[in-house]
Short mmCIF file of C-alpha atoms in Angstrom, two decimals:
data_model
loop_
_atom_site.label_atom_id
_atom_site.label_comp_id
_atom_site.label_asym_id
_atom_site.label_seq_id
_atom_site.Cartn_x
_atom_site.Cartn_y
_atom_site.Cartn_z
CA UNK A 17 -49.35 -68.71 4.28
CA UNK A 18 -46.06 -69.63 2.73
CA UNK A 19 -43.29 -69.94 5.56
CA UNK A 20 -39.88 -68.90 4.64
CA UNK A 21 -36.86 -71.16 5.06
CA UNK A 22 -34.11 -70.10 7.57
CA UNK A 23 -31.57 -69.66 5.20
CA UNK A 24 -33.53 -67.60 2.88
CA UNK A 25 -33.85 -65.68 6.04
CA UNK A 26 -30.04 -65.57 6.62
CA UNK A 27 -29.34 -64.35 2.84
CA UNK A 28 -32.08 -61.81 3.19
CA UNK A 29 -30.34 -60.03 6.42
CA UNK A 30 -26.91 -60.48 4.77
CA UNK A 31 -28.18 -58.29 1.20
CA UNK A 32 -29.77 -55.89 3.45
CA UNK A 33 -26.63 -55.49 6.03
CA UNK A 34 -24.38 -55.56 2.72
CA UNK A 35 -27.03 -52.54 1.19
CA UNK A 36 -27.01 -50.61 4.62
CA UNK A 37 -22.77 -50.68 4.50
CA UNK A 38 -22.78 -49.59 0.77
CA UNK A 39 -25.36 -46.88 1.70
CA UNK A 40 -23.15 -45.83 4.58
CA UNK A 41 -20.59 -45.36 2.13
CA UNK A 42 -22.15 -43.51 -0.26
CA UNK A 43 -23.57 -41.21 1.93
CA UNK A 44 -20.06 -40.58 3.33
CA UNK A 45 -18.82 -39.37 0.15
CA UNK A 46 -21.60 -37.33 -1.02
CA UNK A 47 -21.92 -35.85 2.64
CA UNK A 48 -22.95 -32.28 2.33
CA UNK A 49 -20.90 -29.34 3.37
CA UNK A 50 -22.48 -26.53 4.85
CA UNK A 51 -24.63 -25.05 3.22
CA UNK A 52 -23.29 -21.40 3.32
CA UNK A 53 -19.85 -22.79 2.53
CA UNK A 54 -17.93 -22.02 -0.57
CA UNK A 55 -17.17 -25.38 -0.95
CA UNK A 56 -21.04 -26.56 -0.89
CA UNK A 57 -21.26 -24.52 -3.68
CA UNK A 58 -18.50 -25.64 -6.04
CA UNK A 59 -18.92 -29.43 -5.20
CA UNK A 60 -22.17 -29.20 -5.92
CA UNK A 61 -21.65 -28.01 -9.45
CA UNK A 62 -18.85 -30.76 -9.58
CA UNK A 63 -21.20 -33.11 -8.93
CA UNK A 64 -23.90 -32.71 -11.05
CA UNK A 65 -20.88 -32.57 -13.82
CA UNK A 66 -20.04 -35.84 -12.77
CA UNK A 67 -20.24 -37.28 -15.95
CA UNK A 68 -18.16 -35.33 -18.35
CA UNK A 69 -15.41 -34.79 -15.57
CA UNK A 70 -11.67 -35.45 -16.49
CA UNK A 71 -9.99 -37.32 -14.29
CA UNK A 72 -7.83 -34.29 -12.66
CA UNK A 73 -11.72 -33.40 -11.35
CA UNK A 74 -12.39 -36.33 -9.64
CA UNK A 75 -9.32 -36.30 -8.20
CA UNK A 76 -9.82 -32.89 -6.68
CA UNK A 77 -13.59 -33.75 -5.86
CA UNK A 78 -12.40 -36.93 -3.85
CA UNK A 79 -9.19 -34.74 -2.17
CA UNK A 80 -11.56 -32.30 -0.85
CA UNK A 81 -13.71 -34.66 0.55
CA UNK A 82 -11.21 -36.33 2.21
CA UNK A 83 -9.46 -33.86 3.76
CA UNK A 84 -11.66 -30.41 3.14
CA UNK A 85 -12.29 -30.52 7.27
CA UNK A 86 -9.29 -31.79 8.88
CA UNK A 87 -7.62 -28.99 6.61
CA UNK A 88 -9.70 -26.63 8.34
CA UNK A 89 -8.57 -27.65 11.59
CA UNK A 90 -4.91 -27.24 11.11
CA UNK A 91 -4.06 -23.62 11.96
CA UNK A 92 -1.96 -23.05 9.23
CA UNK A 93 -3.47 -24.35 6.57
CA UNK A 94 -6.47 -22.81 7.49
CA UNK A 95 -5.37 -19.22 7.16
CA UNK A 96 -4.65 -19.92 3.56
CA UNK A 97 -8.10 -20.88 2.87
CA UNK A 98 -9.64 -17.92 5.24
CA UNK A 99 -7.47 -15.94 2.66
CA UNK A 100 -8.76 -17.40 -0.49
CA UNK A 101 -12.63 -16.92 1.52
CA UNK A 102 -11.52 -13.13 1.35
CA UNK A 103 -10.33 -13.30 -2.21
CA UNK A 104 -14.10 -14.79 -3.05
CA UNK A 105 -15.90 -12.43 -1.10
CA UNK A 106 -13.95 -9.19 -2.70
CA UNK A 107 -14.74 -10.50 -6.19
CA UNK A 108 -18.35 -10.43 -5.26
CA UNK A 109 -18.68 -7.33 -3.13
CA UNK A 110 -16.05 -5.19 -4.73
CA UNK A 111 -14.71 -4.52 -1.26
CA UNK A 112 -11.24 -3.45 -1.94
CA UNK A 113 -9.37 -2.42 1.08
CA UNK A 114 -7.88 1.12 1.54
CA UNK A 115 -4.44 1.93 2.93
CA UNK A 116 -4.00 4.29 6.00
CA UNK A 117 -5.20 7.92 5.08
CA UNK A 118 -5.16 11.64 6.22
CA UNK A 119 -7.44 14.54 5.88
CA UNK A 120 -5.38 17.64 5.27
CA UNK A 121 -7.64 20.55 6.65
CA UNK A 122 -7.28 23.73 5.01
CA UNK A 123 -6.43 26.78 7.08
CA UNK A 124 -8.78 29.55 7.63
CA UNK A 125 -7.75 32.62 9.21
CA UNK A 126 -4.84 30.38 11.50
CA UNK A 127 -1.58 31.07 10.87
CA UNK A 128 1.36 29.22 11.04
CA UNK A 129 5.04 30.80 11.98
CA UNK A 130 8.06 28.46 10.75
CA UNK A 131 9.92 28.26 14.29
CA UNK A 132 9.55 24.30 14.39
CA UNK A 133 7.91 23.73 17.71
CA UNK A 134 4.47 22.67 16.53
CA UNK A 135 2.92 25.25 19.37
CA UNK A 136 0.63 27.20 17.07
CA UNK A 137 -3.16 27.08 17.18
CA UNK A 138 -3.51 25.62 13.70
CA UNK A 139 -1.27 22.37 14.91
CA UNK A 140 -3.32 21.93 17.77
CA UNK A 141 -6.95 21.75 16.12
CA UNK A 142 -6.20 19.17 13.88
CA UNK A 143 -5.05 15.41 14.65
CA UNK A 144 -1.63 13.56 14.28
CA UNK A 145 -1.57 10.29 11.49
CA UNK A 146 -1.09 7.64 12.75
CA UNK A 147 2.04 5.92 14.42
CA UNK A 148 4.60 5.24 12.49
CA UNK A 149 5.21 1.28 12.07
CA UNK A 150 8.16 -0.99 10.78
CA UNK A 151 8.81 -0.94 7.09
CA UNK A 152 8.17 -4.63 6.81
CA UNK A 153 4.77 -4.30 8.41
CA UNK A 154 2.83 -7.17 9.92
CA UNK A 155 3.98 -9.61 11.98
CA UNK A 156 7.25 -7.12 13.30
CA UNK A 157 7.45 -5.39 16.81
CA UNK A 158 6.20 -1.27 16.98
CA UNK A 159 9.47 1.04 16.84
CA UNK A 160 10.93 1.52 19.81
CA UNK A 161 10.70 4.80 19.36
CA UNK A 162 7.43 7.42 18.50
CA UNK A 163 6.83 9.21 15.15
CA UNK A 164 4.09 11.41 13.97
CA UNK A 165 2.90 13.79 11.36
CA UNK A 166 0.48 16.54 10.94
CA UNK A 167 -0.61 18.30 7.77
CA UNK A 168 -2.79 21.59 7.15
CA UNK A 169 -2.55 23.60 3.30
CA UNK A 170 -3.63 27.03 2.23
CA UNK A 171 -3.83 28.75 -1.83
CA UNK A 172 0.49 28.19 -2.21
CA UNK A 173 2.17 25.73 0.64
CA UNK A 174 1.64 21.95 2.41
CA UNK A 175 2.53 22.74 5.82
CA UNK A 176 3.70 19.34 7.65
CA UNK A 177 4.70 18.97 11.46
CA UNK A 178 6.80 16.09 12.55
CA UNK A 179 7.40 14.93 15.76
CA UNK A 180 10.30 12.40 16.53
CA UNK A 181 11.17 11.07 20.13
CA UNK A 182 14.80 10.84 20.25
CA UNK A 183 17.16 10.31 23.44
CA UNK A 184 20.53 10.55 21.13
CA UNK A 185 20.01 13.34 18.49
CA UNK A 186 22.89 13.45 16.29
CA UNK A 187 23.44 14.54 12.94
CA UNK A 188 26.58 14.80 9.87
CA UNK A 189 25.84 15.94 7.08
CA UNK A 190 25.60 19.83 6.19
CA UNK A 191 25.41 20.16 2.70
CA UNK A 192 21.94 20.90 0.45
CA UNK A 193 21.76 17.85 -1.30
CA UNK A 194 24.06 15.68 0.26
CA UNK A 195 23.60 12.54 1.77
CA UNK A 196 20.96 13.19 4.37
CA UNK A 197 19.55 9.94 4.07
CA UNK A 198 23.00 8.46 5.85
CA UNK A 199 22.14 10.23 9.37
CA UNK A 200 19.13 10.24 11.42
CA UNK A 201 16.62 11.42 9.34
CA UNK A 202 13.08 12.14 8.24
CA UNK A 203 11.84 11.45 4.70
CA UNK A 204 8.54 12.57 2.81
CA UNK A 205 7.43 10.95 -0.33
CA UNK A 206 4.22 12.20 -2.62
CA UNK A 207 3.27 11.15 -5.77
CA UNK A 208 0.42 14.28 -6.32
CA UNK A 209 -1.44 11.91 -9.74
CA UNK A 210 -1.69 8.64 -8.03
CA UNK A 211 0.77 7.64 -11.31
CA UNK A 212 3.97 6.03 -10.31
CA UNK A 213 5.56 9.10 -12.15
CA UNK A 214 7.67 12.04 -11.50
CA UNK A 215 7.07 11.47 -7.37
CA UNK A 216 8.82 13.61 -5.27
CA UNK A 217 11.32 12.89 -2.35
CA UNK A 218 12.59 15.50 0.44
CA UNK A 219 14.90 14.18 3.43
CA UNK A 220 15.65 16.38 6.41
CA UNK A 221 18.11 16.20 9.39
CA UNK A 222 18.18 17.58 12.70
CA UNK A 223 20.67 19.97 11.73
CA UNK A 224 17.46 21.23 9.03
CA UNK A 225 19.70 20.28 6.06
CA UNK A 226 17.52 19.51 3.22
CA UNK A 227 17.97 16.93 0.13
CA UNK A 228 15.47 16.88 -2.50
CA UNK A 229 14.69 14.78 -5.87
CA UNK A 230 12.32 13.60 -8.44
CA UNK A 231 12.14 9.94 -9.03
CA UNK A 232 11.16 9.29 -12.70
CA UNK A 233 9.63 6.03 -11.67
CA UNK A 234 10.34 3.77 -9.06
CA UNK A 235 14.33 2.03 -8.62
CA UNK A 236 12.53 -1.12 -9.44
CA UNK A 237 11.12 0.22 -12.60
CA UNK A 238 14.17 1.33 -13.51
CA UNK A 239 13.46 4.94 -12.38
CA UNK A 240 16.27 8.08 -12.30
CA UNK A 241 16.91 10.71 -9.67
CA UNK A 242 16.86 13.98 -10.48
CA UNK A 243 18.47 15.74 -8.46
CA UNK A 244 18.18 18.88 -9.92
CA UNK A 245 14.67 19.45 -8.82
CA UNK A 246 13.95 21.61 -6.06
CA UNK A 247 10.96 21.54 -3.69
CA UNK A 248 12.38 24.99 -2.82
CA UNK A 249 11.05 24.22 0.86
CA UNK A 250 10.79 26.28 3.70
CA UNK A 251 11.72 24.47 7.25
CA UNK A 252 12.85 25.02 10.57
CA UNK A 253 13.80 22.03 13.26
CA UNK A 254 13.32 22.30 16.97
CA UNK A 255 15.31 20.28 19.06
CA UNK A 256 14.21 19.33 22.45
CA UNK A 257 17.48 18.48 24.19
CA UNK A 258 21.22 19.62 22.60
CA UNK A 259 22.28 18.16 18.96
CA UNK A 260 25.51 16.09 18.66
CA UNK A 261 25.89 16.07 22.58
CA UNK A 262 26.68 12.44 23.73
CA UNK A 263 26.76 13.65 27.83
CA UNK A 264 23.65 15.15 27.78
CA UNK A 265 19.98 13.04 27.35
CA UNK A 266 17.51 14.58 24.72
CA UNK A 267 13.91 14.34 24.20
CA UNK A 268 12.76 14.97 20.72
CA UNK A 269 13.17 17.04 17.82
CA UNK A 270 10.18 18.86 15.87
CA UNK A 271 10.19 20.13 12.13
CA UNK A 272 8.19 21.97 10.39
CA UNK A 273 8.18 22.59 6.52
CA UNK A 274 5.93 24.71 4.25
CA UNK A 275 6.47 23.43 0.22
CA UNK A 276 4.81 25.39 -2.04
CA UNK A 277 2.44 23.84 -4.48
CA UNK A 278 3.75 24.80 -8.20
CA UNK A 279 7.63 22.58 -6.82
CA UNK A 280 5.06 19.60 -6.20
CA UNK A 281 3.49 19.87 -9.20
CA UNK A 282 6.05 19.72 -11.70
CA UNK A 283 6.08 16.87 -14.20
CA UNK A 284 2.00 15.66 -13.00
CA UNK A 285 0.97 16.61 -16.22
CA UNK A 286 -1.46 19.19 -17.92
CA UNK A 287 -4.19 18.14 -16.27
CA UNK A 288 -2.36 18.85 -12.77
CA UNK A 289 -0.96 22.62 -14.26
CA UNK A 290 -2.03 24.19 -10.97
CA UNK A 291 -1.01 26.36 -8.02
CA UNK A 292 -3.12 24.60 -5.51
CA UNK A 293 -4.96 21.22 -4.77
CA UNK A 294 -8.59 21.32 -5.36
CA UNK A 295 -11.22 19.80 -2.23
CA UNK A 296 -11.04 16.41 -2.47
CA UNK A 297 -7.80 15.87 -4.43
CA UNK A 298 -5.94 12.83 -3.32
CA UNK A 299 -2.02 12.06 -3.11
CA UNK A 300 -0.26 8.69 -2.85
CA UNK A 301 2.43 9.42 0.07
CA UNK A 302 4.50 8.44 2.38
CA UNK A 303 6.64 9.38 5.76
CA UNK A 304 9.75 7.16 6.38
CA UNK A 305 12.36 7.65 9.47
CA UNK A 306 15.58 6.31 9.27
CA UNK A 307 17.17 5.20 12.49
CA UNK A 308 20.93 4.06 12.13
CA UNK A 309 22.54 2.21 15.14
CA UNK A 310 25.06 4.24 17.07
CA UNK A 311 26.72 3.63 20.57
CA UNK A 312 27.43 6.52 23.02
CA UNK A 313 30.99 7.10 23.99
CA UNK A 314 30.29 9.66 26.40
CA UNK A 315 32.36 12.43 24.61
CA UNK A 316 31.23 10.84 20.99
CA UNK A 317 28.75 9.08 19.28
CA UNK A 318 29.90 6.01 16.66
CA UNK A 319 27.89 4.81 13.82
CA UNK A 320 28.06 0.94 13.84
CA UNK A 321 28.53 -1.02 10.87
CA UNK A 322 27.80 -4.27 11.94
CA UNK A 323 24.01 -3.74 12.86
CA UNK A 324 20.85 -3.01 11.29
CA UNK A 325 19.31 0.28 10.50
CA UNK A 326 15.78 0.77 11.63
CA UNK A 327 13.63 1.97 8.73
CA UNK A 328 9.90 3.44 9.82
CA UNK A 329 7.07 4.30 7.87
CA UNK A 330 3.22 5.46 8.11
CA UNK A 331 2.40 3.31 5.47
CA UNK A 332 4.73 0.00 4.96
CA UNK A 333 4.83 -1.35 1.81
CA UNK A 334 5.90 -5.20 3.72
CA UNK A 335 9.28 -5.13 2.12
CA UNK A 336 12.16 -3.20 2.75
CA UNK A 337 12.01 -0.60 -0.16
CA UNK A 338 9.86 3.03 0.59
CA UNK A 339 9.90 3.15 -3.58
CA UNK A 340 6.85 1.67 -3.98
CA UNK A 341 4.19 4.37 -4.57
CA UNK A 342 1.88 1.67 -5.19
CA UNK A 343 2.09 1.01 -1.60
CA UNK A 344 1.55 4.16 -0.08
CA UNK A 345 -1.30 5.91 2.14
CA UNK A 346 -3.15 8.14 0.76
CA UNK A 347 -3.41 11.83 1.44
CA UNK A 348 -6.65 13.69 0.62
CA UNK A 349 -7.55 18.02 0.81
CA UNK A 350 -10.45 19.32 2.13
CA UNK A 351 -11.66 22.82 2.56
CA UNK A 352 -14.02 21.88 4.87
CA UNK A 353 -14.49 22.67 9.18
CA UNK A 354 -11.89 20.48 10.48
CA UNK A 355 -13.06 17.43 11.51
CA UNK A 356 -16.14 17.59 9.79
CA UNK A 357 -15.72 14.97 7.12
CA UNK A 358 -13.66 12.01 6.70
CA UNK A 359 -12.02 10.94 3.97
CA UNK A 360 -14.14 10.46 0.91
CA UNK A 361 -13.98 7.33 -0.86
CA UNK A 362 -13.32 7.40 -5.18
CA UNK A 363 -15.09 5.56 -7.73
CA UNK A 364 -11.54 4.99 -9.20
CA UNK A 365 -10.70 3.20 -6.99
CA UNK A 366 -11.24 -0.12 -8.10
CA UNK A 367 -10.25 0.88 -11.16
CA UNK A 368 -6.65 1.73 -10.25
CA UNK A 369 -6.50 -1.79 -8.31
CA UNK A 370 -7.10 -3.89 -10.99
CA UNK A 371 -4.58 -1.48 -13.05
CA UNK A 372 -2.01 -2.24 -10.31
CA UNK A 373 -2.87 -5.64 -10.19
CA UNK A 374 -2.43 -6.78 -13.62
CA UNK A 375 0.56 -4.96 -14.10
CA UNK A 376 1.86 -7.10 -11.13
CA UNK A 377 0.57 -10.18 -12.72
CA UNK A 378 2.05 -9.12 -15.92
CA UNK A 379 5.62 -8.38 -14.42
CA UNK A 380 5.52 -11.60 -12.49
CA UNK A 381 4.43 -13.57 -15.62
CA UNK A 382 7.14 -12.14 -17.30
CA UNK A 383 9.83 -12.77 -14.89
CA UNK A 384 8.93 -16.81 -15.39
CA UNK A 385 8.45 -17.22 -18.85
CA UNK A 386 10.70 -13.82 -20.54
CA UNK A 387 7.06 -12.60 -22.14
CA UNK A 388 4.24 -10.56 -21.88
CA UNK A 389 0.57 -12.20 -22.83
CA UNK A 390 -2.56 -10.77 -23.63
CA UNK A 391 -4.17 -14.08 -22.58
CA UNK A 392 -5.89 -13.00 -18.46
CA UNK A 393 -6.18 -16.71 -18.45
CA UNK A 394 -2.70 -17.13 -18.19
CA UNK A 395 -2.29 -14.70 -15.29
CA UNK A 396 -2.19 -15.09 -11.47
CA UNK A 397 -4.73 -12.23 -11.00
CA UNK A 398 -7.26 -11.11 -8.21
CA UNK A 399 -10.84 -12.93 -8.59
CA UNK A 400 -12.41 -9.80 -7.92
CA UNK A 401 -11.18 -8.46 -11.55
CA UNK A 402 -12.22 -11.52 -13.62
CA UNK A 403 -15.48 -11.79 -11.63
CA UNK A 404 -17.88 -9.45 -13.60
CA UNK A 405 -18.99 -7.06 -10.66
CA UNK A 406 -16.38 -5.09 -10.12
CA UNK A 407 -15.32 -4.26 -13.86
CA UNK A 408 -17.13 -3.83 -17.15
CA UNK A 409 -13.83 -4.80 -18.59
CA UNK A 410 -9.99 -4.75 -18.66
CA UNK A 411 -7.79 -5.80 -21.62
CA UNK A 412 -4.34 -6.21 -22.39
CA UNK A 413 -2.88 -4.89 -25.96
CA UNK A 414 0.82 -5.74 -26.56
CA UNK A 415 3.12 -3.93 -28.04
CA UNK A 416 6.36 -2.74 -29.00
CA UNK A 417 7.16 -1.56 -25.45
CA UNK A 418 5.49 -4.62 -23.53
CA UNK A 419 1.88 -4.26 -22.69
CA UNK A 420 -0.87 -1.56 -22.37
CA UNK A 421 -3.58 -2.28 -19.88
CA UNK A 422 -7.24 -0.48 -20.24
CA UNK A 423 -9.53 -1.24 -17.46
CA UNK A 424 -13.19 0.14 -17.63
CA UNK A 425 -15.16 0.61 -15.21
CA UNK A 426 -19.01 0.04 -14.17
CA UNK A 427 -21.41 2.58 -14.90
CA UNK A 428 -22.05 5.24 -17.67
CA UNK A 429 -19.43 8.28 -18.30
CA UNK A 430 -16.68 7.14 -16.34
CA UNK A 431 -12.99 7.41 -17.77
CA UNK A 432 -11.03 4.21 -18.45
CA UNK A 433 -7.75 3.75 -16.48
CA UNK A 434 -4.80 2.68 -18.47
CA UNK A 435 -1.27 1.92 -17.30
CA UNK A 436 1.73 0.58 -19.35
CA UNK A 437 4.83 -1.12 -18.96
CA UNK A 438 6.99 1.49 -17.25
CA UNK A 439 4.51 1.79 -14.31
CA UNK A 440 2.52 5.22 -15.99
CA UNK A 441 -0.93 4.91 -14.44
CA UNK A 442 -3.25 7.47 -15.83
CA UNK A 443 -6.88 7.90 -16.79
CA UNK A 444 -8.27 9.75 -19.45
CA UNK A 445 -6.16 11.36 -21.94
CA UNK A 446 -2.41 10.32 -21.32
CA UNK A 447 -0.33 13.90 -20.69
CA UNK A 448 2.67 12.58 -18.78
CA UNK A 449 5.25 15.49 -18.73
CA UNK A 450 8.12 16.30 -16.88
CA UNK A 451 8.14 20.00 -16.57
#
């Protein structure tokens, strides 16, 4: 037996406490994450890439091992990575949320008499949309006060009912056409393609005085009025209380509107050239109240200057602009029992996204560097349209205008959706028109 020497013992526990420390280490860094984590996933590949990677990689590799978890645990910072977990998922499942929607019922055998009190039996069978919320959205207080809207159609009119709680109903302006917007007033907005085009506006006052337009394209696409449209609409207001009397409380006021189908229609195109939505044809809309500030005088009311008007919507776009179609609910027909469906999901739908997307990429991309760029490389845009799943393909052609983008979707026989610099979203054959 060959005895060992005490300080070849004393070397031999130093090595193996100096290979235990180093083994420590290592196993620090190359500690797994979970295994159902997106970052166990992407490290992983990073690792076994090891080799070739630059040193902007490593960097990263040894940042998110460093601080991957305690960036978790700071609140903020983690809702920016929950939100990039969401981004993942959607370019995986193809989950691409919906806005708020309605299903307008059609009548059958109800009737409905223009008196604006919302009393009839066709109002009552059907459901309200839901509350109205502040224009900026998320994060803001519920109005103060309640708004509401029903819908029901037949072969030639879109009936809508709107309820408004009011204490102080007051109203100015009594001219067709006028400034209606300036008082207390109620505001519908449809776009009947779904194609940023040609949408229509109608704005109503307690006194039932009516303004009505055609928006070429959006104020931010450098869209017109035209004025000279007419949704030639039939209304009626009921007022709950006395109009333009400071002494006295009120309650409410109620309206009620029938517009016929062929005013709604103008300018959608050929492919729209009809008299009356077919069951299961969706409109972008929306429903915007404006509430200015006034103070009661007791014998007068006074619009103040000096304080913000109140601006609320069914569907809020987050910023303070309604002109967003983009951003609207979405309205859908149904000739159908009432209640018996819900609304029906399209197979366009992420289609149009990625359409609506890329232009917003596009614009934004634009707005840094004065270009357009065919390049998707060079874009900010949505995982979930550069994953694979959700498209066969989109592709951006430039050209003397700015930029055409074609996105096609998955599966056999299914049109391509194209829009274009000015905001035109359309599938199929392109038949823009105005009237």
């Amino acid at each position: 037996m060959v005895s060992k020497s005490p300080s070849s013992l004393v070397v031999t526990v130093i090595i193996a406490l100096l290979s235990l420390g180093v083994g420590l280490v290592i196993g620090y860094l190359l500690r797994p994450f979970p295994e159902n984590s997106k970052e166990h996933k992407s490290l992983e590949g990073w690792i076994n890439d090891v080799e070739g990677a630059g040193d902007d990689k490593l960097a990263a590799l040894e940042m998110l091992r460093d601080c991957g978890q305690l960036a978790r645990e700071d609140p903020v910072i983690s809702k920016h990575l929950i939100e990039s977990d969401v981004e993942a998922c959607r370019a995986l499942t193809c989950d691409i949320p919906y806005p708020r929607t309605y299903v307008i019922y059609k009548l059958r055998g109800e009737a409905i008499d223009l008196d604006g009190k919302l009393d009839e039996k066709a109002w009552k069978n059907v459901g309200w949309t839901d509350s109205f919320v502040d224009i900026q959205g998320r994060g803001l207080p519920s109005p103060r006060l309640e708004t509401k809207v029903k819908m029901r159609y037949d072969d030639s009119f879109l009936f809508i009912g709107v309820f408004i709680e009011e204490p102080d109903i007051w109203a100015n302006v009594s001219l067709h056409d006028g400034t209606v917007y300036q008082d207390n007033s109620f505001q519908i907005l449809m776009d009947t393609r779904q194609s940023n085009v040609n949408y229509k506006e109608i704005t109503i006052n307690a006194k039932g005085i009516i303004s009505d337009l055609m928006m070429t394209k959006a104020y931010v696409d450098s869209g017109e009025p035209l004025t000279f449209w007419e949704s030639d609409v039939m209304s009626e207001v009921h007022i709950q209380g006395t109009l333009n009397n400071p002494k006295k409380q009120d309650e409410y006021w109620t309206i009620e509107m029938a517009i016929p189908f062929t005013a709604m229609y103008q300018g959608s195109g050929a492919s729209l050239n009809r008299s009356a939505p077919e069951p299961g044809e969706t409109w972008r809309a929306n429903f915007l109240r404006a509430q200015w500030p006034i103070k009661n005088f007791g014998t007068y009311y006074e619009k103040l200057t000096d304080a913000s008007t109140e601006w609320w919507v069914w569907q809020s776009p987050e910023v303070i602009n309604v002109h967003l179609p983009e951003r609207w609910g979405l309205l859908q027909f149904q000739d159908t029992a009432i209640n018996s469906t819900r609304f029906q999901t399209s197979d366009r739908w992420i289609t149009t996204n990625a359409l609506l997307d890329t232009f917003a990429a596009l614009k934004a991309f634009h707005a840094v560097t004065g270009r357009y760029t065919d390049k998707k490389e060079l874009l900010h845009l949505p995982p979930y349209i550069v994953s694979g799943k959700c498209l066969a393909d989109l592709s951006i052609e430039l050209d003397w205008s700015g930029f055409k983008v074609t996105a096609k979707p998955l599966g056999k026989n299914k049109e391509e959706g194209h829009t274009r610099t000015d905001h035109f979203l359309w599938f199929g054959k392109e038949d823009m028109q105005y009237f």
